[in-house]
Coordinates of C-alpha atoms in Angstrom, one line a residue:
X17 CA 0.0 0.0 0.1
X18 CA 0.8 3.7 -0.6
X19 CA 0.8 5.5 2.8
X20 CA 2.4 8.9 2.0
X21 CA 2.2 11.0 -1.0
X22 CA 4.3 13.7 -1.2
X23 CA 3.6 16.9 -3.7
X24 CA 6.2 19.6 -4.0
X25 CA 4.9 23.0 -4.7
X26 CA 6.2 26.5 -5.4
X27 CA 3.0 28.7 -5.3
X28 CA 2.5 28.5 -9.0
X29 CA -0.9 27.4 -10.7
X30 CA 1.4 24.9 -12.9
X31 CA 2.8 23.2 -10.0
X32 CA -0.6 23.1 -8.5
X33 CA -1.8 20.6 -11.6
X34 CA 0.2 17.8 -9.7
X35 CA -2.7 18.0 -7.2
X36 CA -5.7 16.2 -8.8
X37 CA -4.1 13.1 -9.6
X38 CA -2.5 13.2 -6.2
X39 CA -5.5 13.4 -4.5
X40 CA -7.1 10.8 -6.6
X41 CA -4.5 8.2 -5.8
X42 CA -4.5 9.3 -2.1
X43 CA -8.0 9.0 -1.5
X44 CA -8.0 5.5 -3.6
X45 CA -5.0 4.2 -1.4
X46 CA -6.6 6.1 2.1
X47 CA -2.9 7.9 1.9
X48 CA -1.5 10.7 3.7
X49 CA -1.2 13.9 1.2
X50 CA 2.0 15.6 2.0
X51 CA 2.3 19.1 0.5
X52 CA 5.9 20.8 0.7
X53 CA 7.5 23.8 -0.2
X54 CA 10.9 25.2 -0.4
X55 CA 11.7 28.8 0.3
X56 CA 14.9 30.9 0.6
X57 CA 16.3 31.6 4.3
X58 CA 18.0 34.9 2.7
X59 CA 17.6 37.8 1.6
X60 CA 16.1 38.7 5.0
X61 CA 13.2 40.6 3.1
X62 CA 12.2 37.1 1.6
X63 CA 11.5 36.1 5.4
X64 CA 8.0 36.0 6.7
X65 CA 5.2 33.5 6.7
X66 CA 4.1 33.7 3.1
X67 CA 5.0 30.2 2.1
X68 CA 3.4 29.0 5.7
X69 CA 0.2 30.7 5.1
X70 CA 0.1 29.4 1.5
X71 CA 0.4 25.7 2.2
X72 CA -1.6 25.8 5.4
X73 CA -4.6 27.3 3.3
X74 CA -4.1 24.7 0.5
X75 CA -4.3 22.0 3.1
X76 CA -7.4 23.2 4.3
X77 CA -8.8 23.4 1.0
X78 CA -7.7 19.6 0.3
X79 CA -9.1 18.1 3.5
X80 CA -12.7 17.7 2.2
X81 CA -10.9 15.5 -0.5
X82 CA -8.4 13.8 1.7
X83 CA -8.8 13.2 5.4
X84 CA -5.2 13.0 6.0
X85 CA -3.4 16.2 4.6
X86 CA -0.1 17.7 6.2
X87 CA 2.2 20.5 5.0
X88 CA 5.7 21.4 5.4
X89 CA 7.7 24.6 4.4
X90 CA 11.5 23.6 4.1
X91 CA 13.8 26.6 4.8
X92 CA 17.0 26.9 2.3
X93 CA 20.3 27.3 4.0
X94 CA 21.4 29.5 1.0
X95 CA 19.4 31.8 -1.6
X96 CA 17.5 29.9 -3.9
X97 CA 16.7 30.8 -7.4
X98 CA 13.3 29.9 -8.3
X99 CA 13.3 30.8 -12.1
X100 CA 15.2 28.2 -14.5
X101 CA 17.6 26.9 -13.9
X102 CA 16.4 25.9 -10.5
X103 CA 19.4 24.7 -8.1
X104 CA 20.0 21.4 -7.5
X105 CA 19.7 22.3 -3.6
X106 CA 16.0 22.6 -4.0
X107 CA 15.8 18.9 -5.0
X108 CA 18.0 17.6 -2.6
X109 CA 16.1 19.2 0.1
X110 CA 13.0 17.5 -1.4
X111 CA 14.6 14.1 -1.6
X112 CA 15.6 14.6 2.1
X113 CA 12.0 15.4 3.1
X114 CA 11.0 12.4 1.2
X115 CA 13.3 10.0 3.1
X116 CA 12.2 11.6 6.6
X117 CA 8.5 11.4 6.0
X118 CA 8.9 7.9 4.8
X119 CA 7.4 8.7 1.2
X120 CA 6.1 6.2 -1.1
X121 CA 5.4 8.4 -4.3
X122 CA 6.5 11.8 -5.2
X123 CA 3.8 13.6 -7.6
X124 CA 5.0 16.5 -9.3
X125 CA 4.5 18.8 -12.7
X126 CA 7.4 18.9 -15.1
X127 CA 7.1 22.9 -14.9
X128 CA 6.8 25.0 -12.0
X129 CA 7.4 28.7 -11.4
X130 CA 8.7 29.3 -14.4
X131 CA 5.7 28.1 -16.3
X132 CA 5.7 26.3 -19.8
X133 CA 9.0 28.3 -20.6
X134 CA 10.9 26.2 -17.8
X135 CA 13.8 24.4 -19.1
X136 CA 13.3 20.6 -18.8
X137 CA 16.7 19.4 -17.8
X138 CA 17.3 22.1 -15.1
X139 CA 14.1 21.7 -13.5
X140 CA 13.4 20.6 -9.9
X141 CA 11.4 17.4 -11.4
X142 CA 14.2 16.1 -13.3
X143 CA 16.7 16.7 -10.6
X144 CA 14.4 15.1 -8.3
X145 CA 13.8 11.9 -10.3
X146 CA 17.6 11.5 -10.0
X147 CA 17.6 11.9 -6.3
X148 CA 14.3 10.8 -4.8
X149 CA 14.4 7.6 -2.9
X150 CA 10.5 7.3 -3.8
X151 CA 9.0 7.0 -7.4
X152 CA 8.3 10.3 -9.2
X153 CA 5.1 10.6 -10.8
X154 CA 5.5 13.5 -13.2
X155 CA 2.4 15.3 -14.9
X156 CA 2.4 17.8 -17.6
X157 CA 0.2 20.7 -16.6
X158 CA -3.1 21.3 -18.2
X159 CA -4.7 24.6 -18.7
X160 CA -7.3 24.1 -16.0
X161 CA -7.9 25.7 -12.5
X162 CA -7.3 23.5 -9.7
X163 CA -10.5 24.3 -8.2
X164 CA -12.5 22.3 -10.9
X165 CA -9.8 19.8 -11.6
X166 CA -9.8 18.7 -8.2
X167 CA -13.4 17.5 -8.3
X168 CA -12.5 15.1 -11.1
X169 CA -11.6 11.5 -10.3
X170 CA -8.2 10.8 -12.5
X171 CA -8.6 7.3 -13.4
X172 CA -5.9 5.0 -14.4
X173 CA -7.5 2.4 -16.4
X174 CA -4.3 1.6 -18.5
X175 CA -0.6 1.3 -17.6
X176 CA 2.2 1.1 -20.2
X177 CA 5.4 -0.7 -18.8
X178 CA 8.4 -0.4 -21.5
X179 CA 11.1 -3.0 -21.3
X180 CA 14.3 -3.8 -22.7
X181 CA 15.3 -7.4 -21.0
X182 CA 16.8 -5.9 -18.1
X183 CA 16.3 -6.8 -14.4
X184 CA 16.5 -3.0 -13.8
X185 CA 13.7 -2.2 -16.4
X186 CA 11.5 -5.0 -15.0
X187 CA 11.4 -3.0 -11.5
X188 CA 9.1 -0.5 -12.9
X189 CA 6.4 -3.2 -13.1
X190 CA 6.2 -3.7 -9.3
X191 CA 5.9 0.1 -9.0
X192 CA 3.4 0.4 -11.9
X193 CA 1.3 -2.4 -9.8
X194 CA 1.1 -0.6 -6.8
X195 CA -0.6 2.5 -8.3
X196 CA -2.6 0.3 -10.8
X197 CA -4.1 -1.7 -8.3
X198 CA -5.7 0.8 -6.7
X199 CA -7.9 1.5 -10.2
X200 CA -8.1 -2.1 -11.5
X201 CA -5.8 -1.3 -14.0
X202 CA -4.7 -3.4 -17.3
X203 CA -1.2 -3.6 -18.3
X204 CA 0.7 -3.4 -21.6
X205 CA 4.4 -4.6 -21.4
X206 CA 6.1 -2.8 -24.3
X207 CA 9.4 -3.9 -26.2
X208 CA 10.7 -1.6 -29.0
X209 CA 13.0 -3.0 -31.6
X210 CA 15.0 -1.2 -34.1
X211 CA 14.2 -1.7 -37.7
X212 CA 16.6 -3.8 -39.6
X213 CA 18.0 -0.6 -41.7
X214 CA 18.9 1.1 -38.1
X215 CA 20.7 -2.3 -36.9
X216 CA 24.2 -0.9 -36.3
X217 CA 27.2 -3.0 -37.7
X218 CA 28.6 -4.4 -34.3
X219 CA 32.1 -5.0 -35.4
X220 CA 32.7 -1.2 -36.0
X221 CA 31.2 -0.1 -32.5
X222 CA 32.7 -0.1 -28.9
X223 CA 31.3 -2.8 -26.6
X224 CA 29.6 -0.4 -24.2
X225 CA 27.7 0.9 -27.4
X226 CA 26.6 -2.5 -28.7
X227 CA 25.1 -3.2 -25.1
X228 CA 22.4 -0.9 -26.2
X229 CA 21.2 -2.7 -29.3
X230 CA 20.2 -6.1 -29.4
X231 CA 20.1 -8.4 -32.3
X232 CA 17.2 -10.4 -30.9
X233 CA 14.3 -11.5 -32.8
X234 CA 10.7 -10.3 -32.6
X235 CA 9.6 -13.7 -31.7
X236 CA 12.4 -13.9 -29.0
X237 CA 11.4 -10.4 -27.6
X238 CA 7.5 -11.5 -27.5
X239 CA 8.5 -14.6 -25.9
X240 CA 10.5 -12.5 -23.1
X241 CA 7.4 -10.3 -22.6
X242 CA 5.3 -13.4 -22.3
X243 CA 7.3 -15.0 -19.5
X244 CA 7.5 -11.6 -17.5
X245 CA 3.9 -11.3 -18.0
X246 CA 2.8 -14.9 -16.8
X247 CA 3.5 -14.4 -13.1
X248 CA 1.3 -11.3 -13.2
X249 CA -1.3 -13.1 -14.9
X250 CA -1.3 -15.8 -12.2
X251 CA -1.9 -13.0 -9.6
X252 CA -5.3 -11.9 -11.9
X253 CA -3.9 -9.0 -13.2
X254 CA -4.7 -8.2 -17.1
X255 CA -1.4 -7.8 -18.8
X256 CA -0.9 -7.6 -22.7
X257 CA 2.3 -7.9 -24.3
X258 CA 3.6 -5.7 -27.5
X259 CA 6.8 -5.6 -29.7
X260 CA 7.0 -2.5 -32.0
X261 CA 9.4 -1.8 -34.5
X262 CA 10.5 1.7 -34.9
X263 CA 13.5 4.0 -35.4
X264 CA 13.0 6.0 -32.4
X265 CA 12.3 3.9 -28.9
X266 CA 10.8 7.0 -27.0
X267 CA 8.7 8.2 -29.6
X268 CA 7.2 4.4 -30.0
X269 CA 6.5 4.2 -26.5
X270 CA 4.9 7.8 -26.0
X271 CA 2.9 7.3 -29.3
X272 CA 1.8 3.7 -28.1
X273 CA 0.3 5.0 -24.8
X274 CA -1.5 8.1 -26.5
X275 CA -3.0 5.9 -29.0
X276 CA -4.3 2.9 -27.1
X277 CA -5.6 4.9 -23.9
X278 CA -2.3 4.6 -21.8
X279 CA -3.2 6.7 -18.5
X280 CA 0.4 6.4 -17.4
X281 CA 4.0 5.2 -18.6
X282 CA 5.9 3.6 -15.9
X283 CA 9.6 3.1 -16.5
X284 CA 13.0 3.0 -14.8
X285 CA 15.6 5.3 -15.2
X286 CA 18.2 2.5 -15.8
X287 CA 18.1 -0.1 -18.4
X288 CA 20.3 -2.5 -20.2
X289 CA 24.1 -2.4 -20.5
X290 CA 25.4 1.3 -20.8
X291 CA 21.7 2.5 -20.0
X292 CA 22.8 1.9 -16.3
X293 CA 25.7 4.4 -16.6
X294 CA 23.7 7.0 -18.7
X295 CA 21.0 7.2 -16.3
X296 CA 18.5 10.0 -17.7
X297 CA 20.6 10.8 -20.9
X298 CA 18.7 8.1 -22.9
X299 CA 15.3 6.8 -23.7
X300 CA 13.8 7.4 -20.0
X301 CA 14.6 11.0 -20.4
X302 CA 13.3 11.4 -24.0
X303 CA 10.0 9.8 -22.9
X304 CA 9.9 12.3 -19.6
X305 CA 10.4 15.2 -22.3
X306 CA 8.0 13.8 -25.3
X307 CA 5.1 11.9 -23.6
X308 CA 1.9 13.7 -22.9
X309 CA 0.9 10.8 -20.7
X310 CA 2.0 11.2 -17.2
X311 CA 5.4 9.2 -16.4
X312 CA 5.9 7.0 -13.4
X313 CA 9.6 7.2 -13.0
X314 CA 11.4 4.7 -10.9
X315 CA 15.3 5.4 -10.1
X316 CA 16.7 2.1 -9.5
X317 CA 19.9 3.7 -8.5
X318 CA 18.2 5.2 -5.6
X319 CA 15.7 2.8 -4.6
X320 CA 16.4 -0.6 -2.2
X321 CA 17.2 -3.5 -4.2
X322 CA 14.4 -5.6 -2.7
X323 CA 10.7 -4.9 -1.4
X324 CA 7.9 -3.2 -2.6
X325 CA 7.2 0.3 -4.1
X326 CA 5.6 1.0 -0.3
X327 CA 6.8 3.3 2.1
X328 CA 5.3 3.2 5.6
X329 CA 3.9 6.5 6.7
X330 CA 3.4 7.9 9.7
X331 CA 0.4 6.7 11.9
X332 CA -0.1 10.4 13.3
X333 CA -0.6 13.7 11.4
X334 CA 1.1 16.7 12.5
X335 CA 1.2 20.0 10.4
X336 CA 4.8 20.9 10.7
X337 CA 6.5 24.4 9.5

C-alpha cells in the first residue's frame, strides 16, 4: 500500500496541476497527502510567513477531498533561485524530506514557477528523479484551474510498461502495480525493436555501445514479454504484451500510450548495459520530455534492491513548519 504521497509546490498554478492526480491516488489508497515547498532563508526581506500561509490554506482546501493532509515549508540555508535553472539544492532538500516522511510516491508537474518556458533538464522535477528514494510521477500541466480539476477522479485504467530485457527495467512493473491496483488497471508490457535498416554494424562499434542494441528477433522479444507477464497474470492482473518496430524507442513509447488509452507510462531510469551508466541521458529522459501521458519514473539507483514500492507512513498527522 501507498501510505504517504508527497507533492512539491512552489506557489504557481502550474505546480498545483499535480494535485488532482495526487488527490485521486491518495483517496484511493487512503494515504496521507504531504504538500511541501522550499523557500530561501535569505535575503531577509523574503523571510516571513507567506509560504507557510500558502500551504496551510491549501491543506485546508484539500482536507474535504483527502482526510489526512499535512504540510511543511523547508527553509533553504542559502539563497535559492526559483526561475530556471532551479538549483540542485531544492531537489536535494525535497529528496531528504521524502526520506524523512517515508514517502511512497512523489507527484510533481514537469514545470513550476517558470511556467511552460521552464527548461526540462534544469528543472526541479528532473533533478528530483535523479535523487528521490521514492518513485516520481511526472504530470504535464493542463490549462485548467485546480478548483475544478480537483473534483475530477483521475482514473488510471491502463498502464504501459516499456521493457528492454534487463532486470532494472523490470522493476518498474512492481511500482506500476502498486499504483494500478488502486484502479483495477490493465497493463501492457512494451518492447521496441529497431528496424533492420537501423541495426548497427557490431564489428564497428565499441562494446559499451553494442550493449544498447540487441539483435534479438521479434519472436524472442515477445517470448520474453510473455514470460515476464506470466507471474502477473497468475495474480489475476490483465497483462498484454506488444513488440513494436520503430526507429525511435521514446517516440514509439509515447505514441503507443497516447493511441491506446495509456493513462500512465511506468519505467525505470536504468536499463540494459550502458544505459545503467547513462541514467537519464537516454530513452527515459526522452520519454519524460516528449510524452503527454503522465510518467511514473523509478530510479533504480536510489531505490532499495528489494521490497515493494511501499513506504510506511507515520501513523499520526502533524502540521509542521
